[in-house]
Coordinates of C-alpha atoms in Angstrom, one line a residue:
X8 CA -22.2 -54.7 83.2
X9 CA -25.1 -54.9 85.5
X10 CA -23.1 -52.4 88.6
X11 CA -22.8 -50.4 85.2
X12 CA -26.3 -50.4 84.5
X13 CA -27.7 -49.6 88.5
X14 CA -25.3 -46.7 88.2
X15 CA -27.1 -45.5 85.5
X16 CA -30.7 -46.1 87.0
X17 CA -29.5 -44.5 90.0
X18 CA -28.7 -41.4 88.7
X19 CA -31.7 -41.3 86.6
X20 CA -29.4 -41.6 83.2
X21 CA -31.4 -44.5 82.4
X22 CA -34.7 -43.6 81.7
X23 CA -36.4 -43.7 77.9
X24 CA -32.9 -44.1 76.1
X25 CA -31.4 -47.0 78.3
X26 CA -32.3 -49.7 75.7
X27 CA -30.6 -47.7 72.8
X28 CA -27.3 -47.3 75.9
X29 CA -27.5 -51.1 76.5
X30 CA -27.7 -51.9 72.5
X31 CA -24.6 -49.8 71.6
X32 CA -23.0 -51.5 74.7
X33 CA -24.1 -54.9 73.3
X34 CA -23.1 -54.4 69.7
X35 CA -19.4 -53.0 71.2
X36 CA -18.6 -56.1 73.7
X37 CA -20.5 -58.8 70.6
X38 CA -18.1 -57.0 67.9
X39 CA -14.6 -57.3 70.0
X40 CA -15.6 -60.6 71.2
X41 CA -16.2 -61.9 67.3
X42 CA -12.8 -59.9 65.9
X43 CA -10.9 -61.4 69.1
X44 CA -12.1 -65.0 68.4
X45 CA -11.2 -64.6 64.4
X46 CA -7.4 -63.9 65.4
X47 CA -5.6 -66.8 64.7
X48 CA -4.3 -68.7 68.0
X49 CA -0.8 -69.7 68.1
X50 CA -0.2 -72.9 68.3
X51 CA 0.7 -74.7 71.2
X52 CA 4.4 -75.7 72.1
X53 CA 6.2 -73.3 69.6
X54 CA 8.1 -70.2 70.6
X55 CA 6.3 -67.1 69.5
X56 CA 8.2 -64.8 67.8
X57 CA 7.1 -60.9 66.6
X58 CA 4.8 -60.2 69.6
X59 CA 6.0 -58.5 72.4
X60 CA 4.4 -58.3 75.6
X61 CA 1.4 -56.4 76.4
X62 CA 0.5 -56.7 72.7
X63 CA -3.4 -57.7 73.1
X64 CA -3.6 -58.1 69.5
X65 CA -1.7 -59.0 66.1
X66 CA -1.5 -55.7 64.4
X67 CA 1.8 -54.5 65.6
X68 CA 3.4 -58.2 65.2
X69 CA 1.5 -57.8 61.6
X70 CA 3.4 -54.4 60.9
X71 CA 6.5 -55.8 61.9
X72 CA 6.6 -59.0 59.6
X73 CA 5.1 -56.7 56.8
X74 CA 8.4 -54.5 57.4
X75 CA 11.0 -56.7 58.5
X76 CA 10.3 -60.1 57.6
X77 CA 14.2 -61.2 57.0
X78 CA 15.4 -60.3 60.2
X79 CA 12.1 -62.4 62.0
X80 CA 13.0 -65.2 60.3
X81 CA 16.8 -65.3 60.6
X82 CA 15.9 -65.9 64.2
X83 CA 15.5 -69.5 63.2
X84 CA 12.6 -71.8 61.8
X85 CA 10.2 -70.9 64.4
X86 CA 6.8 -70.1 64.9
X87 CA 6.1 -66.4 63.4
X88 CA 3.1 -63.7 63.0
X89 CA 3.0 -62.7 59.5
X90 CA -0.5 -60.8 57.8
X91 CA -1.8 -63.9 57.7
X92 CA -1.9 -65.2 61.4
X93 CA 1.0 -67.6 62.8
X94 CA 3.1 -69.7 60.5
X95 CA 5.2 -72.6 61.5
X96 CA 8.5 -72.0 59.4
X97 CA 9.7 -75.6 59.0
X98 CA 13.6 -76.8 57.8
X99 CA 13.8 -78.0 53.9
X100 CA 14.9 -81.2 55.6
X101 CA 11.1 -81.5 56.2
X102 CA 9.9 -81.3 52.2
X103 CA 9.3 -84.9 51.3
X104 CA 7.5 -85.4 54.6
X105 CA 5.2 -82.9 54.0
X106 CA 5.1 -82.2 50.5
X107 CA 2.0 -84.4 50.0
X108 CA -0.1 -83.4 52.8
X109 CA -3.5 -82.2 51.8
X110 CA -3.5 -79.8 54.8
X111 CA -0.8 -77.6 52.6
X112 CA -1.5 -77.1 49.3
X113 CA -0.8 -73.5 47.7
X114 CA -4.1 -73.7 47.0
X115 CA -5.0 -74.5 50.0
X116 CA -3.0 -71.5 51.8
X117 CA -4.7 -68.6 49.0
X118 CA -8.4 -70.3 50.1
X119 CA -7.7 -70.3 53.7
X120 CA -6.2 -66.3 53.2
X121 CA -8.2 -64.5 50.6
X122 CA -11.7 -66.5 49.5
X123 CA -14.6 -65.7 51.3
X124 CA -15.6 -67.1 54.5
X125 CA -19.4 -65.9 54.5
X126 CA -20.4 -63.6 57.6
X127 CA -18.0 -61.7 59.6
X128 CA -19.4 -64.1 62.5
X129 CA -18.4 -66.8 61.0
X130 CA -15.6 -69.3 62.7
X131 CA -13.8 -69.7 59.5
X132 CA -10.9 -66.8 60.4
X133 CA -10.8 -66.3 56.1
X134 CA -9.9 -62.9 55.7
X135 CA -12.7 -62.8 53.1
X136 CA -10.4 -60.6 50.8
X137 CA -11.8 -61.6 47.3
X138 CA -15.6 -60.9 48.5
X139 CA -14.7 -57.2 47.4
X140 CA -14.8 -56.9 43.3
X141 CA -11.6 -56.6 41.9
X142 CA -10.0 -59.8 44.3
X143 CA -12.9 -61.5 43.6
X144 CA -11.4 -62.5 40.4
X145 CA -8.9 -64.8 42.4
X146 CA -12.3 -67.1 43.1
X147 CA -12.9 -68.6 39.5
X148 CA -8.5 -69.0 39.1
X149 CA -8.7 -71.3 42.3
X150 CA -11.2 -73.5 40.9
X151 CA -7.9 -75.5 40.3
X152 CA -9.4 -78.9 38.8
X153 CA -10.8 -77.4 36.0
X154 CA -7.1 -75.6 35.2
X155 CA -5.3 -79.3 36.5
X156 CA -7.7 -81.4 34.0
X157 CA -7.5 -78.5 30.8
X158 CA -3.1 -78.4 31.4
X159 CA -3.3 -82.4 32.2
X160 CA -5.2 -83.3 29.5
X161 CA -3.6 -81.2 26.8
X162 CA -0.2 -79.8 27.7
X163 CA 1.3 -82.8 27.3
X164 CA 0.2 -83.8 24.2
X165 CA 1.3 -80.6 22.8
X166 CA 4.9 -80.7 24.4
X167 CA 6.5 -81.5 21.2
X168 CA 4.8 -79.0 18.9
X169 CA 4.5 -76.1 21.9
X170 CA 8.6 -77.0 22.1
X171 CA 9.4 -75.6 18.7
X172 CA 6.7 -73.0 19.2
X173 CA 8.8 -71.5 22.1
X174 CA 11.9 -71.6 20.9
X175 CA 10.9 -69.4 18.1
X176 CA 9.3 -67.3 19.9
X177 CA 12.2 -67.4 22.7
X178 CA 14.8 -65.9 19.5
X179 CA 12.6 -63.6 18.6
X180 CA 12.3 -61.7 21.8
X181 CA 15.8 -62.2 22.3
X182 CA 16.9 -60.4 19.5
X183 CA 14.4 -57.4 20.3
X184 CA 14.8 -57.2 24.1
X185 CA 19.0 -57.7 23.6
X186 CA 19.6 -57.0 20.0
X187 CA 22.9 -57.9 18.5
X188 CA 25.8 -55.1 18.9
X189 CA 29.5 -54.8 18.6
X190 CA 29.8 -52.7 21.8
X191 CA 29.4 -53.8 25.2
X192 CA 26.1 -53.0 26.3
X193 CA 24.6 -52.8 30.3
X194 CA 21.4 -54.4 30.4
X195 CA 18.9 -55.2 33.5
X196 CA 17.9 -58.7 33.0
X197 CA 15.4 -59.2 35.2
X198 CA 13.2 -57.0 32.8
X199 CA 14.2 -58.9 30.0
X200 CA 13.3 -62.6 31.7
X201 CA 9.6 -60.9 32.5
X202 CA 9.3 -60.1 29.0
X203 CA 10.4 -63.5 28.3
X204 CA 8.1 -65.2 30.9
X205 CA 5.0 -63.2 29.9
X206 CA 5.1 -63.5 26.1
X207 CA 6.3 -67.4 26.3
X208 CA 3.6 -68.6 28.7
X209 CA 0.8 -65.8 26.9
X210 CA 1.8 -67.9 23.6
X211 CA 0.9 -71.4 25.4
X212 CA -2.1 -70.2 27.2
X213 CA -3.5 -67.7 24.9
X214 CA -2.0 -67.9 21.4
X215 CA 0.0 -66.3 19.0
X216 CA -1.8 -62.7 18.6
X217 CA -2.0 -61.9 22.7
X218 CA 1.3 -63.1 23.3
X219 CA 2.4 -60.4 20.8
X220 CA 0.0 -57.5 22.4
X221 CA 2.7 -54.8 24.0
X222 CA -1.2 -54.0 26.0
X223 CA -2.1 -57.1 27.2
X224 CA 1.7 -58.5 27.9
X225 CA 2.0 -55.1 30.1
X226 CA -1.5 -56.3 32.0
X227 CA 0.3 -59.4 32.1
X228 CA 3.5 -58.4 34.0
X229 CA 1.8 -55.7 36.4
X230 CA -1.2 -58.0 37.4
X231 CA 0.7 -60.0 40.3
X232 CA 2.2 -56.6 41.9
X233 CA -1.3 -54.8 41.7
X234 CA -3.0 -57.8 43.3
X235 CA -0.4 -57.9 45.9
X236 CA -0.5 -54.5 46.8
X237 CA -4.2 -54.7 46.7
X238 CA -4.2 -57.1 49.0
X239 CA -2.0 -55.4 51.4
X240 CA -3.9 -52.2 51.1
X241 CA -7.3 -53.8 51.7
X242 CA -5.8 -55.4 55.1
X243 CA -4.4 -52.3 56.6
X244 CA -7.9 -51.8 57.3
X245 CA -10.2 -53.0 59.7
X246 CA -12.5 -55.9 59.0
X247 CA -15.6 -54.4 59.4
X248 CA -14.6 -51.2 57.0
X249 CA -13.7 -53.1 54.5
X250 CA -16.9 -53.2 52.8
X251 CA -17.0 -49.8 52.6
X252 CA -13.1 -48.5 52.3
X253 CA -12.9 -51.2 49.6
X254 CA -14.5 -48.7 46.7
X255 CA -11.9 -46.2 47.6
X256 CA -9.0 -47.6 47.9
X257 CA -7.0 -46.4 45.3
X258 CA -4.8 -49.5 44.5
X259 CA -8.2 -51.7 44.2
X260 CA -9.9 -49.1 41.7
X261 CA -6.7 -49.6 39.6
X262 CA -6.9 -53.4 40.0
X263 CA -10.7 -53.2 38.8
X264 CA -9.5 -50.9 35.9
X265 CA -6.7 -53.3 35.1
X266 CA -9.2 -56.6 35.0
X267 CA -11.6 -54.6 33.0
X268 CA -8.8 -54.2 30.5
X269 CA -7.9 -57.9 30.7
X270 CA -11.4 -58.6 29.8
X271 CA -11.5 -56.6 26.7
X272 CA -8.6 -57.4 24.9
X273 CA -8.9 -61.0 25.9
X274 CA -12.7 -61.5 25.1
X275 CA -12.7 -61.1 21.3
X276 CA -10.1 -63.6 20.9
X277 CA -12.1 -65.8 22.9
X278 CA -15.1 -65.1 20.5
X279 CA -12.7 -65.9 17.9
X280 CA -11.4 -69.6 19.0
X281 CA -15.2 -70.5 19.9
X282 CA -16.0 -69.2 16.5
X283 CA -13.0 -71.5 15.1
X284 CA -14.0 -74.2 17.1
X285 CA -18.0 -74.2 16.0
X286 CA -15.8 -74.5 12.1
X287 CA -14.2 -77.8 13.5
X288 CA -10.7 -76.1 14.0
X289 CA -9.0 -77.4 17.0
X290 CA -7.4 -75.1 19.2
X291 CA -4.1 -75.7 20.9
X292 CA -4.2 -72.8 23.5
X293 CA -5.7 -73.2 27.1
X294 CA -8.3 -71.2 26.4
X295 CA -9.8 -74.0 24.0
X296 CA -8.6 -76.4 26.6
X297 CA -10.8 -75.2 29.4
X298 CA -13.8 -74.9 27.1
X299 CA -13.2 -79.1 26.9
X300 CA -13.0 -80.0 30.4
X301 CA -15.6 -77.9 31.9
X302 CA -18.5 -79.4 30.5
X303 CA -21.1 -76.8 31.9
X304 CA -19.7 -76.2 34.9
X305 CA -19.5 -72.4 35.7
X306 CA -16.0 -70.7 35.1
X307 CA -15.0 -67.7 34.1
X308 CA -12.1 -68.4 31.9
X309 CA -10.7 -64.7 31.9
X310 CA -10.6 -64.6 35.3
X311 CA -9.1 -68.3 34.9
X312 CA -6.4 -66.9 32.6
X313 CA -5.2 -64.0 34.8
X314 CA -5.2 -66.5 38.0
X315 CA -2.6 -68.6 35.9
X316 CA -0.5 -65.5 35.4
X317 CA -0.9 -64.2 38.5
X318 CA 1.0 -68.0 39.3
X319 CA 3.1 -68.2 36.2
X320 CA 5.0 -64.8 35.4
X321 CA 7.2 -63.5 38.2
X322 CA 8.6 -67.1 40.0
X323 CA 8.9 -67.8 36.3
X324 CA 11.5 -64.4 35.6
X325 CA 12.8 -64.8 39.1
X326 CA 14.1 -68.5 38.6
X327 CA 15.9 -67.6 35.1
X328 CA 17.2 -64.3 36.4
X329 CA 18.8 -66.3 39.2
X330 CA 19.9 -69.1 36.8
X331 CA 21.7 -66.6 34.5
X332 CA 23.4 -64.8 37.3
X333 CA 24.8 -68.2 38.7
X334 CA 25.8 -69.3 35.2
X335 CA 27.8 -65.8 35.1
X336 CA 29.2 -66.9 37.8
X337 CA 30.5 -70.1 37.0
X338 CA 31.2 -69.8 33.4
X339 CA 32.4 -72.9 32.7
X340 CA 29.1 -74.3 32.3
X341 CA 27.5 -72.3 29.3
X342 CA 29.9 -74.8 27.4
X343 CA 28.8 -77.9 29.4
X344 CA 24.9 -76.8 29.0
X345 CA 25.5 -76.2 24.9
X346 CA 26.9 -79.4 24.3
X347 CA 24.6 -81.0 26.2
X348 CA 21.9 -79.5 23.6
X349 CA 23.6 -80.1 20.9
X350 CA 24.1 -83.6 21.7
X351 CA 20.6 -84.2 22.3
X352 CA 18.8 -82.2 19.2
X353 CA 21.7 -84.1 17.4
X354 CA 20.2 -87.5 18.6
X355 CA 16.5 -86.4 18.2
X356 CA 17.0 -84.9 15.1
X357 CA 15.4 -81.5 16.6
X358 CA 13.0 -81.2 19.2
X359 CA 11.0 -84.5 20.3
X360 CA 8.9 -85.3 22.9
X361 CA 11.7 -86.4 25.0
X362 CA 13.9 -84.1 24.1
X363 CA 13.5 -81.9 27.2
X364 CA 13.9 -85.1 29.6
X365 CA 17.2 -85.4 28.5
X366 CA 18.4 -82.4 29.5
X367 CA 19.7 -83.7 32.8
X368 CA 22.5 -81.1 33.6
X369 CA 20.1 -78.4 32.4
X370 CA 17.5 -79.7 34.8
X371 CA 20.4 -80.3 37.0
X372 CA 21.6 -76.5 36.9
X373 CA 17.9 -75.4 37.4
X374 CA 17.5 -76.9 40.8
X375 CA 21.1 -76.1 42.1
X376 CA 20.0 -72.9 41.2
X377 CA 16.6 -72.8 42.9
X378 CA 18.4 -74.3 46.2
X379 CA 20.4 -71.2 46.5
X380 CA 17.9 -68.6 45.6
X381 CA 14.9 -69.8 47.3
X382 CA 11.6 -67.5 46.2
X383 CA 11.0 -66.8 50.0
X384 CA 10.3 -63.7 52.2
X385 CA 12.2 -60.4 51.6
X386 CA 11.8 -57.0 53.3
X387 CA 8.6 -56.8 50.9
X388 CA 5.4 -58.7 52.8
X389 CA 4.1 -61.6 50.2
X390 CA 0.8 -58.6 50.2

């Protein structure tokens, strides 16, 4: 920099405007030192895989995982570069050894990835994602103890009546989403199990009115994908545009849209359990749990309730899509599983709060089922 700057003097371009030339310069080297040190290092002793040579940075390697995530990965469980920085793939083999480790938590990974880091200088390498409005309501759903201590607390005691509860519910939308008919009929089902997973887990969380709202079940279904693509959108740019592009983006304005929807259909029930409550009613949806365990501690329970679909809805459709697919199949066991019920509601006398821990080839069936369709990376990037 300094033969740079004697140049300069020497041909009398210095002069008066050399402190603005040596500020720009400054700013420039300051800014692609900070964005080089925020990149994620790999980490030693791993093969590096999605980089090629004479790639100074991750955005190509980015681009690549974004678009062809499968074919990186069949490589093998090694190191990769995904949006998020590397990621050590590691075998299933390696579950119960790591499963408890405080280091990864789902949690954990969303924090690290979308919550605010504070200044761009900052050594956190956050992507900062949910400083913009519109992500930002990802911040109050990860204040996970207060969700954890409200489900804890109360979900189990309900089990029994919340049982019956959904399997009403579950016939009703049966018989609207595949209604009875004596022809042969095509239908997609993977439609029908997000209807299923929406208005079942709405009913638990929210109650009986909102898990009936066509508006609110839609907002329900579409949230995940719009925060997704959100996401995505907001990191094709540059870090330091993204206070400004973030206003303009045209999947964010639609997320802010779709939140401020969420808010008013969801707020006037919400006046309407506290108003129940005040009258000594006791609520049994998570929206009256929450109210318990917080005990003044600042949460915004909308943005609570969208965080827990945003987790709940879509691996919830995926894993009984794939279920009924491998029950088609292998036939045989629609009669296995229906005894099996019969033979327990038999011994219970309906539904009890053991009931659904003796479902063991049910349960059994479920994780078979989840071993062979693992909820992992496709040709679509996880933003």
């Amino acid at each position: 920099m300094g033969v740079v700057l004697q140049s300069l003097a020497d041909r009398g371009l210095w002069g008066n405007s050399g402190g603005v030339y040596l500020m720009i310069l400054s700013v420039f080297v300051l800014g692609f030192l900070a964005w080089h040190h925020r990149e994620d290092k790999p980490y030693p002793g791993f093969q590096l895989i999605g980089k090629e040579r004479g790639e100074w940075s991750y955005e190509k390697a980015r681009e690549r995982w974004n678009n062809n995530a499968f074919e990186l990965l069949r490589d093998g469980f090694e190191k990769v570069l995904s949006p998020f920085g590397p990621l050590v793939m590691l075998p299933p083999s390696l579950c119960d050894e790591v499963r408890n480790d405080k280091r990864l938590t789902f949690t954990g990974f969303i924090d690290r990835n979308w919550l605010e880091g504070g200044l761009w200088l900052t050594t956190t390498r956050q992507q900062w994602l949910t400083r913009y409005s519109g992500l930002s309501v990802l911040q109050d759903g990860l204040k996970w103890e207060i969700i954890q201590e409200a489900l804890r607390k109360n979900l189990n005691q309900e089990l029994v009546h919340l049982t019956e509860r959904v399997c009403n519910e579950t016939s009703l939308i049966l018989s609207e989403e595949l209604p009875s008919s004596a022809e042969w009929q095509q239908v997609r089902f993977f439609p029908v199990a997000n209807q299923l997973a929406a208005r079942l887990s709405t009913k638990i969380l929210l109650g009986d009115r909102l898990c009936r709202d066509k508006e609110w079940i839609q907002v329900g279904i579409s949230f995940t994908g719009v925060v997704l693509r959100a996401g995505r959108a907001l990191r094709a740019w540059p870090v330091l545009l993204r206070p400004l592009v973030h206003r303009f983006v045209p999947t964010m304005n639609y997320l802010r849209g779709q939140i401020k929807r969420a808010r008013e259909i969801m707020e006037p029930e919400l006046a309407v359990l506290r108003q129940g409550r005040a009258l000594g009613e006791k609520g049994v949806e998570s929206l009256s749990w929450i109210d318990d365990v917080r005990r003044g501690r600042e949460f915004d329970i909308v943005a609570g309730q969208l965080f827990l679909t945003f987790a709940a809805i879509h691996t919830t459709s995926s894993v009984v899509t794939a279920m009924l697919y491998d029950l088609l199949a292998y036939p045989e066991y629609f009669t296995l599983l229906r005894q099996e019920i019969v033979r327990v509601l038999t011994e219970d006398g309906g539904w009890s709060k053991n009931s659904l821990y003796k479902l063991k080839l049910m349960d059994s069936c479920m994780k078979e089922s989840q071993r062979l369709h693992i909820l992992g990376p496709r040709n679509a990037p996880p933003s």
